[in-house]
Coordinates of C-alpha atoms in Angstrom, one line a residue:
M107 CA 79.7 -41.6 -174.4
N108 CA 81.6 -40.2 -176.8
W109 CA 85.9 -39.7 -177.2
S110 CA 86.1 -36.3 -175.3
F111 CA 84.3 -37.8 -172.1
K112 CA 86.1 -40.8 -171.8
Y113 CA 89.6 -38.9 -172.1
L114 CA 88.2 -36.7 -169.3
F115 CA 87.2 -39.6 -167.3
L116 CA 90.6 -40.8 -167.6
I117 CA 92.6 -37.9 -166.8
I118 CA 90.5 -36.5 -163.5
P119 CA 92.0 -39.4 -161.5
L120 CA 95.2 -38.0 -162.3
F121 CA 94.2 -34.5 -160.3
A122 CA 92.3 -36.4 -158.1
F123 CA 95.2 -38.2 -156.6
G124 CA 97.9 -36.1 -157.3
Q125 CA 100.4 -36.3 -160.6
I126 CA 102.1 -38.5 -161.0
K127 CA 105.9 -38.5 -161.1
P128 CA 107.9 -38.4 -163.6
K129 CA 110.6 -41.7 -163.5
Q130 CA 114.5 -40.3 -163.3
P131 CA 117.1 -41.2 -166.0
A132 CA 119.5 -43.6 -165.3
I133 CA 122.8 -42.0 -163.9
D134 CA 126.1 -44.6 -163.9
I135 CA 128.9 -44.1 -161.6
N136 CA 132.0 -42.7 -163.4
T137 CA 134.5 -41.5 -160.9
I138 CA 135.6 -41.9 -157.5
Y139 CA 138.3 -39.8 -155.6
T140 CA 140.2 -39.8 -152.9
T141 CA 142.9 -37.5 -151.1
I142 CA 145.6 -39.5 -150.5
D143 CA 149.2 -39.2 -148.2
S144 CA 152.1 -38.4 -150.8
L145 CA 154.0 -41.3 -150.6
S146 CA 151.0 -43.3 -151.2
Y147 CA 150.6 -40.7 -154.6
S148 CA 154.4 -41.4 -155.3
N149 CA 154.3 -44.6 -155.4
L150 CA 150.6 -45.0 -157.2
F151 CA 152.5 -45.9 -160.9
E152 CA 155.6 -48.1 -160.2
N153 CA 154.8 -51.6 -160.3
S154 CA 154.2 -53.2 -163.5
F155 CA 151.1 -54.9 -163.1
V156 CA 149.2 -51.5 -162.1
T157 CA 150.4 -49.7 -165.3
D158 CA 150.3 -52.4 -168.0
T159 CA 147.6 -54.5 -166.7
L160 CA 145.3 -53.6 -164.6
F161 CA 145.1 -50.0 -165.4
F162 CA 145.2 -46.3 -168.4
C163 CA 147.7 -44.7 -165.8
K164 CA 148.0 -41.0 -166.4
E165 CA 148.6 -37.9 -163.6
N166 CA 147.1 -34.6 -165.5
S167 CA 146.4 -31.3 -164.9
S168 CA 143.6 -29.3 -165.5
T169 CA 142.2 -25.8 -164.9
T170 CA 138.9 -24.4 -164.7
D171 CA 137.1 -20.8 -164.0
K172 CA 137.1 -22.6 -160.2
E173 CA 140.1 -24.2 -159.8
S174 CA 143.3 -25.7 -161.1
Y175 CA 144.6 -29.4 -160.0
T176 CA 146.8 -31.9 -160.4
G177 CA 146.1 -36.0 -159.8
K178 CA 147.0 -39.5 -160.7
Y179 CA 144.3 -41.4 -162.5
F180 CA 143.9 -45.1 -163.2
I181 CA 141.3 -44.9 -166.4
G182 CA 139.3 -47.6 -167.2
K183 CA 136.9 -48.8 -170.2
A184 CA 133.9 -47.4 -168.0
A185 CA 135.2 -45.6 -165.4
T186 CA 138.0 -43.3 -163.3
I187 CA 140.2 -43.3 -159.8
E188 CA 141.3 -40.0 -159.3
F189 CA 144.0 -39.3 -156.1
F190 CA 144.7 -36.7 -155.2
K191 CA 147.7 -35.1 -152.3
P192 CA 146.4 -32.6 -149.4
M193 CA 146.4 -29.5 -150.2
N194 CA 146.4 -26.3 -147.7
T195 CA 142.6 -25.5 -148.2
T196 CA 139.1 -26.5 -147.4
S197 CA 138.2 -28.1 -150.8
S198 CA 136.6 -30.4 -151.5
G199 CA 139.4 -33.5 -153.1
D200 CA 142.2 -31.3 -150.7
T201 CA 142.2 -33.1 -147.5
F202 CA 143.3 -36.3 -146.3
G203 CA 140.5 -38.8 -146.3
D204 CA 138.5 -37.0 -148.8
I205 CA 136.4 -39.2 -150.6
G206 CA 134.5 -38.4 -154.8
I207 CA 132.0 -40.4 -155.6
E208 CA 130.4 -38.3 -160.1
F209 CA 127.5 -40.5 -161.5
K210 CA 126.9 -38.8 -165.3
T211 CA 124.1 -38.6 -166.9
R212 CA 123.6 -40.1 -170.3
K213 CA 121.9 -37.2 -172.6
I214 CA 121.7 -33.9 -172.3
D215 CA 119.6 -32.5 -169.9
Q216 CA 118.5 -34.9 -168.2
L217 CA 120.0 -33.0 -165.0
Q218 CA 117.4 -31.2 -164.7
H219 CA 115.3 -34.2 -163.5
F220 CA 117.1 -34.4 -160.2
K221 CA 117.4 -30.7 -159.1
N222 CA 115.3 -30.3 -155.7
N223 CA 115.7 -27.7 -152.6
S224 CA 118.7 -29.4 -151.3
N225 CA 120.7 -29.2 -154.1
K226 CA 121.9 -26.3 -157.3
I227 CA 123.1 -27.1 -160.7
D228 CA 125.9 -25.6 -161.6
T229 CA 128.1 -25.1 -165.0
T230 CA 132.6 -25.7 -165.1
Y231 CA 134.1 -23.6 -167.8
I232 CA 137.1 -25.1 -169.1
N233 CA 140.2 -23.8 -171.5
Y234 CA 141.2 -25.1 -175.2
D235 CA 143.3 -24.2 -177.6
S236 CA 142.3 -20.3 -176.0
I237 CA 138.5 -21.0 -176.1
K238 CA 136.5 -21.4 -172.5
M239 CA 133.9 -22.9 -173.1
P240 CA 131.1 -25.4 -171.0
W241 CA 132.4 -28.2 -169.8
Y242 CA 130.3 -29.7 -167.9
K243 CA 127.0 -28.9 -165.5
S244 CA 127.2 -30.7 -162.1
L245 CA 124.4 -31.2 -159.2
K246 CA 126.1 -31.4 -156.0
S247 CA 123.9 -32.5 -152.6
N248 CA 123.6 -30.0 -149.8
Y249 CA 123.4 -32.5 -147.1
L250 CA 127.1 -33.7 -147.7
N251 CA 130.2 -32.0 -147.0
N252 CA 133.2 -30.4 -148.7
H253 CA 135.0 -34.4 -146.6
T254 CA 132.4 -36.5 -148.3
D255 CA 130.7 -35.7 -151.7
V256 CA 128.9 -37.0 -154.2
V257 CA 127.8 -35.4 -157.4
V258 CA 126.1 -36.0 -160.7
L259 CA 128.1 -34.6 -164.1
E260 CA 126.7 -33.8 -167.4
Y261 CA 128.5 -33.1 -170.2
Q262 CA 128.1 -30.4 -172.1
K263 CA 127.2 -29.9 -175.8
E264 CA 130.1 -27.4 -176.8
Y265 CA 132.4 -29.6 -175.1
L266 CA 131.4 -33.0 -177.2
S267 CA 131.5 -30.6 -180.2
F268 CA 135.0 -29.9 -179.2
L269 CA 135.5 -33.2 -179.0
G270 CA 134.0 -34.6 -182.4
F271 CA 130.7 -35.8 -181.3
S272 CA 127.7 -35.0 -184.0
D273 CA 124.6 -33.8 -183.1
Q274 CA 122.6 -36.8 -183.3
E275 CA 125.4 -38.0 -180.7
I276 CA 125.2 -35.5 -178.5
N277 CA 121.4 -35.7 -178.7
S278 CA 121.4 -39.8 -177.5
E279 CA 121.3 -41.6 -174.5
M280 CA 125.6 -42.4 -174.7
T281 CA 127.4 -44.6 -171.5
Y282 CA 130.8 -43.3 -170.7
S283 CA 131.6 -46.8 -172.3
Q284 CA 130.4 -45.4 -175.7
F285 CA 131.7 -42.4 -174.8
N286 CA 135.4 -43.8 -174.4
A287 CA 135.0 -45.5 -177.6
K288 CA 134.5 -42.8 -179.5
L289 CA 137.5 -41.1 -178.3
S290 CA 139.4 -43.9 -178.6
G291 CA 137.9 -44.3 -182.9
G292 CA 136.8 -47.7 -181.8
K293 CA 139.9 -48.8 -180.4
K294 CA 140.1 -52.2 -177.8
Y295 CA 140.8 -50.7 -174.4
P296 CA 144.3 -51.7 -173.9
R297 CA 144.0 -52.9 -169.6
K298 CA 141.9 -54.5 -167.7
F299 CA 139.9 -52.0 -165.5
N300 CA 135.7 -52.0 -167.0
T301 CA 134.0 -50.6 -164.2
F302 CA 133.2 -50.3 -160.3
K303 CA 131.0 -52.9 -158.4
S304 CA 131.4 -51.4 -155.1
I305 CA 133.3 -49.0 -152.2
E306 CA 133.2 -49.7 -148.3
L307 CA 133.1 -46.9 -146.5
N308 CA 133.8 -45.5 -142.8
L309 CA 131.3 -42.8 -141.3
K310 CA 130.0 -40.9 -138.7
K311 CA 126.2 -41.6 -138.1
E312 CA 125.5 -38.2 -139.9
E313 CA 127.5 -38.8 -142.4
F314 CA 125.8 -42.1 -143.6
E315 CA 122.2 -40.1 -142.7
N316 CA 123.0 -37.6 -145.1
L317 CA 124.8 -39.8 -147.3
K318 CA 121.4 -41.7 -148.0
K319 CA 119.3 -38.9 -148.5
C320 CA 121.7 -38.2 -151.3
I321 CA 121.4 -41.4 -152.7
V322 CA 117.8 -41.6 -152.7
N323 CA 117.3 -37.8 -154.2
F324 CA 119.2 -39.3 -157.3
G325 CA 116.7 -42.3 -157.7
G326 CA 119.0 -44.9 -155.6
S327 CA 117.7 -47.5 -152.9
V328 CA 118.9 -47.7 -149.1
H329 CA 118.8 -51.7 -147.8
K330 CA 119.9 -51.5 -144.1
K331 CA 124.0 -50.0 -144.3
K332 CA 123.8 -51.0 -148.0
L333 CA 123.0 -47.9 -150.3
S334 CA 122.1 -49.1 -154.8
I335 CA 122.7 -47.0 -157.8
N336 CA 122.3 -48.3 -161.0
G337 CA 124.0 -51.4 -160.1
F338 CA 127.0 -49.9 -158.1
E339 CA 126.7 -50.1 -154.3
I340 CA 128.0 -48.5 -151.5
I341 CA 128.4 -50.0 -148.1
C342 CA 129.1 -48.2 -145.2
Y343 CA 130.8 -48.9 -141.3
I344 CA 129.7 -46.5 -139.0
K345 CA 132.4 -45.1 -137.3
K346 CA 132.5 -42.7 -134.5
Q347 CA 135.1 -41.2 -135.9
E348 CA 137.5 -41.9 -138.9
Q349 CA 140.1 -39.6 -141.4
F350 CA 140.0 -41.9 -143.9
R351 CA 136.4 -42.5 -145.1
L352 CA 137.5 -44.7 -147.5
K353 CA 137.7 -48.5 -147.1
Q354 CA 138.4 -50.2 -150.3
I355 CA 136.8 -50.2 -153.8
V356 CA 135.8 -53.3 -155.8
I357 CA 136.8 -53.2 -159.4
D358 CA 135.1 -55.6 -162.2
L359 CA 137.9 -56.6 -165.1
T360 CA 137.4 -57.0 -168.5
D361 CA 139.6 -60.0 -168.3
K362 CA 140.8 -62.8 -165.6
V363 CA 143.8 -61.7 -164.4
P364 CA 146.5 -64.0 -161.8
H365 CA 145.6 -63.9 -157.9
K366 CA 148.1 -61.0 -157.1
K367 CA 148.4 -58.6 -153.8
I368 CA 150.3 -55.7 -154.5
K369 CA 151.4 -53.1 -151.8
I370 CA 151.4 -49.8 -152.8
S371 CA 152.1 -48.2 -149.4
D372 CA 151.4 -49.2 -145.7
L373 CA 147.8 -47.5 -146.8
I374 CA 147.0 -49.3 -149.6
T375 CA 147.2 -52.7 -151.5
I376 CA 145.5 -54.1 -154.2
E377 CA 144.5 -57.5 -154.8
T378 CA 143.4 -59.3 -157.6
K379 CA 141.2 -62.5 -158.4
N380 CA 140.1 -63.9 -161.5
K381 CA 137.7 -60.6 -163.0
I382 CA 137.9 -59.0 -159.3
A383 CA 140.5 -56.5 -158.5
I384 CA 139.9 -54.9 -154.6
I385 CA 141.8 -51.8 -153.7
K386 CA 142.3 -51.6 -150.0
F387 CA 142.6 -48.4 -147.9
K388 CA 144.5 -48.2 -144.4
S389 CA 143.2 -45.6 -141.9

């Protein structure tokens, strides 16, 4: 049997039984955002343990080719929590109780691996020093509504080059922790917020079923009411009607901290113990 015949013999089964689907690249949980009441928003940075120990805190405004918005941010070593106040629009993130879960790819041109007939890739542009440049591409599932949003983002080459990343770095896999380390010049992250362990959501049955489809499409798995993707878990509770969908966020810390219970407002409390922080939300 010559080599070409053996090669043909190995190839035939792939066409006989269907081509093997390429494995999707890994994506990392990066951002969770929620829209809270104005009083809670005002109080977010009032506690010194929150601002000086747990989170790097910042209020920031952004303008893109699609929208302008202002939010308060708990910035971590490898993740970010965004808080917004309600606005009088129907856009995602503008209604009290809205929840968004954002993942990021680790490399340029990986987003296309997640595209199918239920979603599309969109580009968002931002202005820096009067220069309009591509900021990121995003892929949002059409299974979900504006109040429960899941999206995968991918920073664009022009933006990364503007920040000082080399072509070699841009074309290599890079986690968000590595991205932040590059921007900080290698300085140690000055707070305790590392990344997300899990979140818990109150969802209507239809929202839960649609969220399952979305997570599976992005490479995750489902076990009863628990959805998992690359070490991050979404635990769901089925409710007939729940305006505030986010129940709690469980956070991994870089170091142990004292056991504390911090009241931000009647809606939000933060509890810490050892290397865990839990942000709890009341409906």
